Short mmCIF file of C-alpha atoms and ligand atoms in Angstrom, two decimals:
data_model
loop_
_atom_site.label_atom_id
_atom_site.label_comp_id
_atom_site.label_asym_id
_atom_site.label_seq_id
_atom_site.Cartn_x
_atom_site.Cartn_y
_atom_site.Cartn_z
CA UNK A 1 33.93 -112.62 29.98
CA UNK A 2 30.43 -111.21 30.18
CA UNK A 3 29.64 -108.72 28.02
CA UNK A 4 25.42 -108.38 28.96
CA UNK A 5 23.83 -105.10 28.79
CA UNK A 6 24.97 -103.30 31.71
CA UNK A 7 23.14 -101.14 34.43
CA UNK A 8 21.30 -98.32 33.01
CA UNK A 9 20.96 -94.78 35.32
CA UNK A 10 17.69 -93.79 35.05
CA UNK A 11 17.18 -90.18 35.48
CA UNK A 12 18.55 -88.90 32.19
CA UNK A 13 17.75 -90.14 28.68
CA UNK A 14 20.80 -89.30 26.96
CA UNK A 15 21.12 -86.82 23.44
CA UNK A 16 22.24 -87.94 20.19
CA UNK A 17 25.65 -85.99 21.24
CA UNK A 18 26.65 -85.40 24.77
CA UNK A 19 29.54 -83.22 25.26
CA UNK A 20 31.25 -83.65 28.65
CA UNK A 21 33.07 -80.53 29.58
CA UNK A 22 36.33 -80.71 31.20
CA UNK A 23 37.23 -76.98 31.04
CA UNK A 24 37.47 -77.11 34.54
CA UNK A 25 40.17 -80.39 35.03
CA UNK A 26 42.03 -81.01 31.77
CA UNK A 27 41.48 -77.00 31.34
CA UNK A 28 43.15 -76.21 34.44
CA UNK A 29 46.15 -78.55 32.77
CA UNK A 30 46.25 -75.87 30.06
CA UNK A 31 49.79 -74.05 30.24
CA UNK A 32 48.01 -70.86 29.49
CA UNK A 33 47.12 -70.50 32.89
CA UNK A 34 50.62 -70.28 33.55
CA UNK A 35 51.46 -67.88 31.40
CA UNK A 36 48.89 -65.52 32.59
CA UNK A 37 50.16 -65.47 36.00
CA UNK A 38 47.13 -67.22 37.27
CA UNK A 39 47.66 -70.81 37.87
CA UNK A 40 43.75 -71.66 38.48
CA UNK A 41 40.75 -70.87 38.32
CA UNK A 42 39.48 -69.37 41.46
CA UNK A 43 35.69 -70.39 42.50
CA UNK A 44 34.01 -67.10 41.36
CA UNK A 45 35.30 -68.55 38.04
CA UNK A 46 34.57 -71.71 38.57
CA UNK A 47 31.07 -70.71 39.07
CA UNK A 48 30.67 -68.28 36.54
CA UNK A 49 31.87 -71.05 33.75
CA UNK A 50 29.67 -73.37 35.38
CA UNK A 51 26.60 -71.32 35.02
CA UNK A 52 27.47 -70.37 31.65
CA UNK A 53 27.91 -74.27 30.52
CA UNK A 54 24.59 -74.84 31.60
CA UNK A 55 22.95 -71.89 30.07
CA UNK A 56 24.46 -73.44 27.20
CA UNK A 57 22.40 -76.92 27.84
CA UNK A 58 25.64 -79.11 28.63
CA UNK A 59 24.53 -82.06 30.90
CA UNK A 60 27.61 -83.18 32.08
CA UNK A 61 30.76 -81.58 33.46
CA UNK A 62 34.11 -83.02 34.87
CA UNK A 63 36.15 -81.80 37.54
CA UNK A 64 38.68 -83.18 39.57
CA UNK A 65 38.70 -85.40 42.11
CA UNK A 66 38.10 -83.50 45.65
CA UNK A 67 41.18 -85.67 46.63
CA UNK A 68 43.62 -82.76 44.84
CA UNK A 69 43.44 -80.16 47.24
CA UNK A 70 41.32 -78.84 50.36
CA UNK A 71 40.21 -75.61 48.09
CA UNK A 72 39.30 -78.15 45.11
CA UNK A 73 36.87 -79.38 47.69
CA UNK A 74 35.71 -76.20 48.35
CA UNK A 75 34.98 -75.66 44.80
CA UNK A 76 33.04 -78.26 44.39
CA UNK A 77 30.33 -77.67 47.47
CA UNK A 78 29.90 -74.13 45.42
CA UNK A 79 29.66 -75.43 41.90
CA UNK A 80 27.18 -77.96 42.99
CA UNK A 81 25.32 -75.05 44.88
CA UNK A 82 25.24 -73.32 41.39
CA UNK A 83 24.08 -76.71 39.60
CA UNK A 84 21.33 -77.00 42.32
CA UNK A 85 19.49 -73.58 41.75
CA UNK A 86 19.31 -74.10 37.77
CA UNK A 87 18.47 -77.58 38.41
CA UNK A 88 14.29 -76.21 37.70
CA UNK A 89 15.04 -73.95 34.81
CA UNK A 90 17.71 -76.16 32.89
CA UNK A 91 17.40 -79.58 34.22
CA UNK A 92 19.39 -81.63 35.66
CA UNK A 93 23.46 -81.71 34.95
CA UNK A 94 25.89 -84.07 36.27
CA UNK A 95 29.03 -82.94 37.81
CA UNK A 96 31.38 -86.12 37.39
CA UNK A 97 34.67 -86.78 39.38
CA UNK A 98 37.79 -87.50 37.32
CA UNK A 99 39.29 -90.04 39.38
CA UNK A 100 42.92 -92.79 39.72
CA UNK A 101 41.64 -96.23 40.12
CA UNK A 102 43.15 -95.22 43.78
CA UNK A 103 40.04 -95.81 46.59
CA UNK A 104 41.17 -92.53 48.44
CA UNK A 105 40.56 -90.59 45.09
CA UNK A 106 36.73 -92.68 44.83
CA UNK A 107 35.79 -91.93 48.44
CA UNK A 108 36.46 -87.88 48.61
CA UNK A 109 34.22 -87.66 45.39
CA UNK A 110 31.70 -89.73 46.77
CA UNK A 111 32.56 -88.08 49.78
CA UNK A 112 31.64 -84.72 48.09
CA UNK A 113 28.64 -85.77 46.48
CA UNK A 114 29.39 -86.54 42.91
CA UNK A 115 26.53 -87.92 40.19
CA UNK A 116 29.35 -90.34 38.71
CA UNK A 117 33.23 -91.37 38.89
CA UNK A 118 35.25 -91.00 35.06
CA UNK A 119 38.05 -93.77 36.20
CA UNK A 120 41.28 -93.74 34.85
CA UNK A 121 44.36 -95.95 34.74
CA UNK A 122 47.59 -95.64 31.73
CA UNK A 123 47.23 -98.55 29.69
CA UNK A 124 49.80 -98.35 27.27
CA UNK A 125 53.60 -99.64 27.64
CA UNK A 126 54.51 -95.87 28.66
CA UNK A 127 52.26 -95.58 31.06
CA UNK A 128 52.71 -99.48 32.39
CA UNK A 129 56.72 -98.50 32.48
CA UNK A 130 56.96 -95.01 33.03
CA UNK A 131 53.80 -93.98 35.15
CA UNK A 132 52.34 -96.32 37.77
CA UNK A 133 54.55 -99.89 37.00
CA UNK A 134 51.39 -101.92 37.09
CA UNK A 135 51.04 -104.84 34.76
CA UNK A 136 48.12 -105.43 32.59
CA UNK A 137 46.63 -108.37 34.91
CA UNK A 138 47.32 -106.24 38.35
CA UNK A 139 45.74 -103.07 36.59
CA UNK A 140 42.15 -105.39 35.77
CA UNK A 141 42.26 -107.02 39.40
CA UNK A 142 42.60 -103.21 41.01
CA UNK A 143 40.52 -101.80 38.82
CA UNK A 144 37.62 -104.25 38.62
CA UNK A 145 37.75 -104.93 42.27
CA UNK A 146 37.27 -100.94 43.07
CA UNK A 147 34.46 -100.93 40.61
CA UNK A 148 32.60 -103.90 41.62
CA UNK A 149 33.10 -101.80 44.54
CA UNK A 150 31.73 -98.81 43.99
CA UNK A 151 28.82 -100.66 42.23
CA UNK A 152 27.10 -102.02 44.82
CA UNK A 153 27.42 -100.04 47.39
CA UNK A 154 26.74 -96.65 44.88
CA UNK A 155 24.53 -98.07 42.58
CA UNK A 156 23.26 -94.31 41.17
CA UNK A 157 26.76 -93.28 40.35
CA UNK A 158 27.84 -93.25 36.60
CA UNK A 159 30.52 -94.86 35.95
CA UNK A 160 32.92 -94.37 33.17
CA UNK A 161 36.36 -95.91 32.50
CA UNK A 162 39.01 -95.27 30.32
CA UNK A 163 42.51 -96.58 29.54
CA UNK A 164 44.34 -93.47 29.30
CA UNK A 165 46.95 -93.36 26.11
CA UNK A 166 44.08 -95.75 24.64
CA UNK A 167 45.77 -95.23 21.06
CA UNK A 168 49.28 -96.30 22.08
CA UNK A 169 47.66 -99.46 23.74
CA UNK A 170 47.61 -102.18 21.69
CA UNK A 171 43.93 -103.63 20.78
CA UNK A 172 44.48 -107.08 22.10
CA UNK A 173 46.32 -105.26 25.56
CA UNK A 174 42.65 -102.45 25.75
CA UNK A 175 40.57 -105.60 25.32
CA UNK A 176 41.82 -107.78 27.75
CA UNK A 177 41.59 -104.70 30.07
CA UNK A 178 38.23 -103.28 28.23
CA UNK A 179 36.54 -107.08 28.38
CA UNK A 180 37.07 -107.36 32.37
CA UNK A 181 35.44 -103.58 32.98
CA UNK A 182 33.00 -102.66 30.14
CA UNK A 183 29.88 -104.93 32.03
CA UNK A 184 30.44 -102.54 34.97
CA UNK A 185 30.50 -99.16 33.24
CA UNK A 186 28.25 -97.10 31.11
CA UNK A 187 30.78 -95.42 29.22
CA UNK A 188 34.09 -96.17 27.78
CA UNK A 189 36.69 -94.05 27.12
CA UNK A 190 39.26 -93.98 24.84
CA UNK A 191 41.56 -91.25 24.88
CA UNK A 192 44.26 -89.77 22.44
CA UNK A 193 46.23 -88.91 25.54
CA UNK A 194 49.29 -87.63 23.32
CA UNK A 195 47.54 -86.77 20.29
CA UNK A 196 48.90 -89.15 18.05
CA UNK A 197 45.24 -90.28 16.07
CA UNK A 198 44.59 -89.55 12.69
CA UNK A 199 40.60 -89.80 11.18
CA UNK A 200 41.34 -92.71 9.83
CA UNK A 201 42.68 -94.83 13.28
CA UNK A 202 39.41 -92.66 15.11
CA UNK A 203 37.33 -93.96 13.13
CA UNK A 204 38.81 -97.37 13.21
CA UNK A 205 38.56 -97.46 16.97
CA UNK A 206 35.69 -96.45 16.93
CA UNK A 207 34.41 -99.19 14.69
CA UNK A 208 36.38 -101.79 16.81
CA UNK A 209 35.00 -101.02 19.96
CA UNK A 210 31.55 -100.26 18.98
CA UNK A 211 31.44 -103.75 17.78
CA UNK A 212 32.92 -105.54 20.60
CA UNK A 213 31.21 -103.40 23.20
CA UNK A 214 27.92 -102.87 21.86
CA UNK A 215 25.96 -102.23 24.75
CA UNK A 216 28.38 -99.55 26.35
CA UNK A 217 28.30 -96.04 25.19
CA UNK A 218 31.82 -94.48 24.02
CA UNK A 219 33.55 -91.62 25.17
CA UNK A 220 36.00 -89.70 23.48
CA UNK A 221 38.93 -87.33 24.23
CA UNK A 222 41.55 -86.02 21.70
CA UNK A 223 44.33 -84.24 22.35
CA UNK A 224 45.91 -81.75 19.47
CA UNK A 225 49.73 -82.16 19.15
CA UNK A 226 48.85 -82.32 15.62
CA UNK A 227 46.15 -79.73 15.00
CA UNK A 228 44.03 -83.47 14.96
CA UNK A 229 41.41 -82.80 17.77
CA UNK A 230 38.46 -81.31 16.27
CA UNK A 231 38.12 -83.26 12.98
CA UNK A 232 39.21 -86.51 15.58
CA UNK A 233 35.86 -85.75 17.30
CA UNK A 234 33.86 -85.04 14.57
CA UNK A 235 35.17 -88.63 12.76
CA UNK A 236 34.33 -90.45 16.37
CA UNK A 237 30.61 -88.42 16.35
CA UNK A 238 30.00 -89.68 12.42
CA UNK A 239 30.91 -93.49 13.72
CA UNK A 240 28.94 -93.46 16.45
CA UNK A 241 30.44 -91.84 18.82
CA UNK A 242 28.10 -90.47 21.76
CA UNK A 243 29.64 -88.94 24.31
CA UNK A 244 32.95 -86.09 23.37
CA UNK A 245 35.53 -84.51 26.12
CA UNK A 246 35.62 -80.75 25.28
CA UNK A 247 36.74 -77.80 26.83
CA UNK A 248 35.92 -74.14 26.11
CA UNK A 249 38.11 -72.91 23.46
CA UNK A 250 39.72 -76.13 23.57
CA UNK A 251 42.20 -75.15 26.42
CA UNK A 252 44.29 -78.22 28.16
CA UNK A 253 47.45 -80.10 28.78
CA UNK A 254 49.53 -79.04 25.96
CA UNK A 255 47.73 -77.79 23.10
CA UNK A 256 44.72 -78.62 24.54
CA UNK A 257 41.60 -80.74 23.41
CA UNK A 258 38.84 -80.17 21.31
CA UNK A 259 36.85 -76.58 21.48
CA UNK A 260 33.53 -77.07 22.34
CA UNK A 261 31.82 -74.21 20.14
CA UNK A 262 34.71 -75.15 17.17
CA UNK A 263 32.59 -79.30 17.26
CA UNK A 264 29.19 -78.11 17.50
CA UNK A 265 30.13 -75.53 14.88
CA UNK A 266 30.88 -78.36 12.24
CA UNK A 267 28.41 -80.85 12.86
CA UNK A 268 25.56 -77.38 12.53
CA UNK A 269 27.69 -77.03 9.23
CA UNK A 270 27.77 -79.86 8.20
CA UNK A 271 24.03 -80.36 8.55
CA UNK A 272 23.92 -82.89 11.28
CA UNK A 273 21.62 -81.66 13.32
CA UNK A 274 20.35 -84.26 15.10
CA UNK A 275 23.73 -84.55 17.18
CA UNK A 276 22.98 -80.41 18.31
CA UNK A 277 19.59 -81.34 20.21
CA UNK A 278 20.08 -78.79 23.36
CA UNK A 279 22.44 -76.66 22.94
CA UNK A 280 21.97 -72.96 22.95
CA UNK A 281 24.39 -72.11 19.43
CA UNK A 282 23.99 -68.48 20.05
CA UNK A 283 25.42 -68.53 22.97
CA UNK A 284 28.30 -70.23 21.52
CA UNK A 285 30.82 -66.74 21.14
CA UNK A 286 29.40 -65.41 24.56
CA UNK A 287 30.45 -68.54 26.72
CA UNK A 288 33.79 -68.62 24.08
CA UNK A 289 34.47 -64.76 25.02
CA UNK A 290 33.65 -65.50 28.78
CA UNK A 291 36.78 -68.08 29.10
CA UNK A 292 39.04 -66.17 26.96
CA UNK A 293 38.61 -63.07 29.32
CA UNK A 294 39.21 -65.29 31.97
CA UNK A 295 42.56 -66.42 30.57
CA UNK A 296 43.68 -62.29 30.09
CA UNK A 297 43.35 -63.10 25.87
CA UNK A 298 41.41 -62.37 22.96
CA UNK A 299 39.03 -65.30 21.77
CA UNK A 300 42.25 -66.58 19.42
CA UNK A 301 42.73 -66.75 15.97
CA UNK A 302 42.45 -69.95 15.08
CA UNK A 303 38.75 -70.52 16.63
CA UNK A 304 36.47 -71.23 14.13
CA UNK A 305 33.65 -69.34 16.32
CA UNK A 306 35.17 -66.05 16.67
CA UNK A 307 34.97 -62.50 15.65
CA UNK A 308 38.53 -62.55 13.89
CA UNK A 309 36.46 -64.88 11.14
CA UNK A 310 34.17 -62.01 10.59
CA UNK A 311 37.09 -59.43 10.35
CA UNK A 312 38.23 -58.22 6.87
CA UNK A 313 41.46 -56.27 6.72
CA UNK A 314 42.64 -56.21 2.59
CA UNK A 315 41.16 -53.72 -0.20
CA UNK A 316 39.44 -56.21 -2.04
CA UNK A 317 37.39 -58.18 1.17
CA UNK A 318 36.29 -55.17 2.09
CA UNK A 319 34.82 -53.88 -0.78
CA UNK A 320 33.26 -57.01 -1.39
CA UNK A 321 31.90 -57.49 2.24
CA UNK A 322 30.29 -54.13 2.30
CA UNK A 323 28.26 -55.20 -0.73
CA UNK A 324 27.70 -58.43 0.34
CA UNK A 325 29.13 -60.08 3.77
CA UNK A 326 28.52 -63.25 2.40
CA UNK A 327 31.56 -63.27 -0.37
CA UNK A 328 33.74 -63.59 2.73
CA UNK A 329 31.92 -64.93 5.07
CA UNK A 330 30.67 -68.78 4.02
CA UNK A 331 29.66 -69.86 7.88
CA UNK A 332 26.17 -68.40 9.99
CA UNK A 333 28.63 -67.29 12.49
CA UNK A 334 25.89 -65.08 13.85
CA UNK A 335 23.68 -68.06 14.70
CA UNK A 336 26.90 -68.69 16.75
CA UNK A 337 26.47 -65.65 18.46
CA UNK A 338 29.29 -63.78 16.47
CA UNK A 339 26.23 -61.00 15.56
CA UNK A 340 28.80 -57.96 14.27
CA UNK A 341 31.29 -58.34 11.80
CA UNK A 342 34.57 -56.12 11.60
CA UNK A 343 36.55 -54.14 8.96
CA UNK A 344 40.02 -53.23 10.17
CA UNK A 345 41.27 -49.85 8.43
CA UNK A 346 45.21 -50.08 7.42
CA UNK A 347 47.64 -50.14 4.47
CA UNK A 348 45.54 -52.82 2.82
CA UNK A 349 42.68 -50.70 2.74
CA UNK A 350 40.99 -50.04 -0.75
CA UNK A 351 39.31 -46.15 -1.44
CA UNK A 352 36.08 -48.12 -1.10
CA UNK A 353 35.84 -48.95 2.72
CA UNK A 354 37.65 -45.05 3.73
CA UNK A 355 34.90 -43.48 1.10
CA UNK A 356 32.21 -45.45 3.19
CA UNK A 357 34.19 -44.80 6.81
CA UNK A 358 34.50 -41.10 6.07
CA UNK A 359 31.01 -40.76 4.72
CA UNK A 360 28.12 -43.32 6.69
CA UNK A 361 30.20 -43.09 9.61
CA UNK A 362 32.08 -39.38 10.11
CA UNK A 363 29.46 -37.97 8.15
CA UNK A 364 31.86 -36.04 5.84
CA UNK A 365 31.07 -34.57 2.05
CA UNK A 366 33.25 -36.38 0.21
CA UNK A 367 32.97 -37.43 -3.49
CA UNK A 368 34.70 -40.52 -4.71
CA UNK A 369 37.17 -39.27 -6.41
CA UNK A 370 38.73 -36.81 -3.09
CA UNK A 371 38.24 -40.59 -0.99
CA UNK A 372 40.74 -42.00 -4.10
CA UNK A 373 42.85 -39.08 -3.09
CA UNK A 374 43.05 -39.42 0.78
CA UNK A 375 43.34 -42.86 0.27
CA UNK A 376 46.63 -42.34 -1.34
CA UNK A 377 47.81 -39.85 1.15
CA UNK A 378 47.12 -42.70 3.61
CA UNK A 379 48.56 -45.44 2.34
CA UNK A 380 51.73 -43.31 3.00
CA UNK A 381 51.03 -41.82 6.16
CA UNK A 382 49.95 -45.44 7.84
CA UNK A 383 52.93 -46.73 7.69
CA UNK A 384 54.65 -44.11 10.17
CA UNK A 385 51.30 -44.55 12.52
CA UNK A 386 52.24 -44.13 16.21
CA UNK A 387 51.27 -46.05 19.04
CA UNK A 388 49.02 -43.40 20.37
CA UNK A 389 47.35 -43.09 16.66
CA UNK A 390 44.25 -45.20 15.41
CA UNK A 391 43.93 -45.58 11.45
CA UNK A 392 40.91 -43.93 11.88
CA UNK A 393 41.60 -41.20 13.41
CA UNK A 394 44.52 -40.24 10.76
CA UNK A 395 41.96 -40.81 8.02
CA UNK A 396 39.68 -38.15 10.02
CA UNK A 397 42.95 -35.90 10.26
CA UNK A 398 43.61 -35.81 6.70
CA UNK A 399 40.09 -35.05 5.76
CA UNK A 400 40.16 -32.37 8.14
CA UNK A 401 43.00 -30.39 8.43
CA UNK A 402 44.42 -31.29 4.38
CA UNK A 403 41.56 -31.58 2.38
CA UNK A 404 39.42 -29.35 4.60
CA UNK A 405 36.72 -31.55 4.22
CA UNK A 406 33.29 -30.09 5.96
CA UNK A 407 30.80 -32.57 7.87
CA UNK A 408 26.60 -32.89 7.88
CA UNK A 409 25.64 -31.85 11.26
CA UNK A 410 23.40 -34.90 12.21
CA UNK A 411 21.43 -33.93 15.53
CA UNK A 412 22.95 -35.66 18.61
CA UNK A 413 19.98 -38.60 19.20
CA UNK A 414 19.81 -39.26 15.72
CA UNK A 415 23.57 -40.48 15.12
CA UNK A 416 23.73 -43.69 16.45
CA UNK A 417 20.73 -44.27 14.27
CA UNK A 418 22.11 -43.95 10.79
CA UNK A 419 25.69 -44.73 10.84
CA UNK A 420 24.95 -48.24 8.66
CA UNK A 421 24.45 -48.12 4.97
CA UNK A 422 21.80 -50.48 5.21
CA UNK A 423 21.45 -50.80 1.07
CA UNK A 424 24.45 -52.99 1.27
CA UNK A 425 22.47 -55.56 3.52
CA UNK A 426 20.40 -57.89 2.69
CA UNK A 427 16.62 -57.08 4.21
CA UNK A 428 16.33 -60.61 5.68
CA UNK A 429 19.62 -59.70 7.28
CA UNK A 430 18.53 -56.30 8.69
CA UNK A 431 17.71 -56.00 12.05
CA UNK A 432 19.46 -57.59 15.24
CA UNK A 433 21.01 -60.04 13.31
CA UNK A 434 23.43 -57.86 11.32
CA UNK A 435 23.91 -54.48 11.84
CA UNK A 436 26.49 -54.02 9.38
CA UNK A 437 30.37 -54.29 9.65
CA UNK A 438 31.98 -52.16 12.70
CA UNK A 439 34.63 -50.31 11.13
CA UNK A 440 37.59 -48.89 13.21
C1 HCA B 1 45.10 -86.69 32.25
C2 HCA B 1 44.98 -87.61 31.07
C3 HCA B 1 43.73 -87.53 30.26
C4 HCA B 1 42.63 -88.39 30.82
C5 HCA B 1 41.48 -88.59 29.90
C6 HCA B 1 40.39 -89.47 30.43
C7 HCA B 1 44.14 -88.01 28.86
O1 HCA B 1 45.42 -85.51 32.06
O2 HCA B 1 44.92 -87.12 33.37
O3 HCA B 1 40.26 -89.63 31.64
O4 HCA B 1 39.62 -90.02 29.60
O5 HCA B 1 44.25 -87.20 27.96
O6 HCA B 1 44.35 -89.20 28.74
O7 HCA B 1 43.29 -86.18 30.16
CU1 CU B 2 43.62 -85.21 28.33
#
């Protein structure tokens, strides 16, 4: 067993935190594809995601192996045509092949003129029974012979490998497989294949590998079956972890991996900095907003970078927020790009928000105690709302036409211009940054 310090590839000194995005292979696994009527992404896609992940200064991205299908192929001469022309204003990224320790899969990526191959091969007793039927010692004689391969004759490729189901492996069964290939690879991975990691067996495995393998960088890749993936990455980048498998919004096989924007989100909470060297935040709900139109949805709930986190639907949020966005809002979501923040009108709704809605923003004379009263009619009358009906535009209808309610008469340009009540914003706050909650 040697274990020196392997090859280096010299072009690229890597960041404290390198996210490898696989939006584009274990994101195509994503079921939600399916249920969109889609099945793929086509290559103007492709492209446009691409571009985007660049813009937002990630330096390497997966796809798969050209060996999938002739259009996969395809895709790949285009992406790496889109690579190429921000090559001078962003630098170089590295479009990586996800490939089977199979030498067909190797030669179409080298083939189709990939910066590095991410090998994989099951390691675990599923995958050994289940899967491909190789035993451990066939699986480090195929593997290591392909790589030794690959080595010399492609000595600028990067090379990563990783025993897939890494956490169902058993240590002494990933070493004796890990031992043979880590002196021929710059990264290795270790993937939650099924989700079944915890924090505490991350970090762990982390600490296990590090020291056995200290010269080889570690890659990560956690799946969530248990709602684990995103603090599972952000355990793995705290122990020393360099290099995390995202996707945007966190789409892949089953529920998916970790989100991108959700990681980067935490560690720039959590004040570690250091790990967010080159990465454009702001653009963080853009490139979030770009895949999720893509997929036919909204940017979902559940994404800690989204606009639903800056949306406040009951009485007592509301009021609150309109003083003071901050009571409900802990996170700079607008350093994440989230830049507007969103009251919902509805049953929950206190007199506070519909005396500010019918006032700063349809310009109506109203007192406070005729908003108390047209808030009670309604509470009633929202609860029979139609289809065809916005909250909003019953609130307008029973100032109007029951309470006879007159308006200012603001001149046409000047409207736009003082719908905000900017006394209830901070001044540091004013500006671009926060233009006060969009009400509707
Ligand atoms: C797959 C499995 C994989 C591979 C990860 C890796 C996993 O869909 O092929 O290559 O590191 O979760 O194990 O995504
Ligand atoms: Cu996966």
């Amino acid at each position: 067993m040697t274990l020196d310090r392997p090859f280096q590839f010299s072009r690229y000194r890597a960041r404290p935190l390198e996210i490898i995005d696989t939006t584009l292979r274990e994101g195509s696994q994503s079921s939600l594809l399916h249920d969109h009527y889609k099945y793929f992404f086509n290559q103007q896609d492709k492209v446009e995601i691409v571009r985007a992940l660049i813009i937002y200064g990630v330096k390497f991205i997966e796809l798969f192996a050209p060996i999938v299908s002739a259009q996969e192929r395809e895709d790949v001469e285009a992406i790496k045509a889109v690579r190429d022309e921000l090559i001078t204003q962003k630098g170089y990224t590295f479009l990586l092949a996800h490939v089977r320790c199979h030498p067909a899969d190797v030669e179409s990526a080298i083939e189709a003129g990939f910066d590095g191959l991410n090998f994989y091969i099951g390691t675990s007793r599923f995958a050994r029974d289940a899967s491909h039927g190789k035993e451990l010692d066939e699986i480090i004689r195929g593997a290591r012979t392909l790589i030794e391969q690959v080595r010399r004759d492609y000595p600028h490729l990067i090379l990563r490998f990783s025993g897939e189901d890494a956490f169902r492996t058993r240590p002494e069964h990933l070493f004796r497989v890990y031992d043979e290939i880590a002196p021929l690879v710059h990264r290795l991975g270790t993937p939650d294949t099924v989700g079944v990691a915890t924090p505490a067996t991350v970090v762990r495995q982390v600490a296990m590998l590090r020291q056995r393998y200290p010269y080889v960088d570690l890659e990560g890749h956690f799946h969530d079956d248990r709602g684990f993936a995103l603090i599972n990455a952000l355990e793995a980048v705290r122990a020393g972890m360099r290099y995390i498998d995202t996707t945007i919004l966190g789409i892949g096989e089953r529920s998916g991996i970790t989100s991108m924007t959700a990681l980067l989100f935490n560690l720039f909470v959590d004040r570690e900095y250091d790990k967010l060297e080159g990465y454009n935040l702001r653009g963080s709900y853009p490139i979030n907003v770009l895949l999720a139109s893509k997929l036919n949805k909204l940017v979902q709930s559940k994404e800690p970078v989204s606009l639903t986190n800056r949306t406040h639907t009951s009485g007592v949020h509301q009021k609150a927020v309109l003083n003071d966005h901050d009571t409900y809002e802990a996170h700079p979501l607008d350093q994440f790009g989230v830049t507007e923040s969103e009251i919902l009108l509805g049953p929950l709704s206190g007199w506070n928000v519909i005396y500010y809605f019918l006032k700063e923003i349809k310009y109506f004379r109203i007192d406070e105690e005729t908003a108390k009263e047209i808030t009670r009619v309604f509470k009633q009358r929202v609860y029979n709302i139609r289809p065809d009906e916005s909250p909003g535009q019953i609130l307008v209808d029973i100032a109007e036409k029951e309470f006879k309610l007159s308006r200012l008469e603001i001149p046409e340009p000047y409207r736009d211009a003082v719908t905000q009540r900017l006394d209830a914003i901070r001044p540091e706050e004013r500006g671009e940054m926060f233009n006060g909650p969009h009400i509707r």
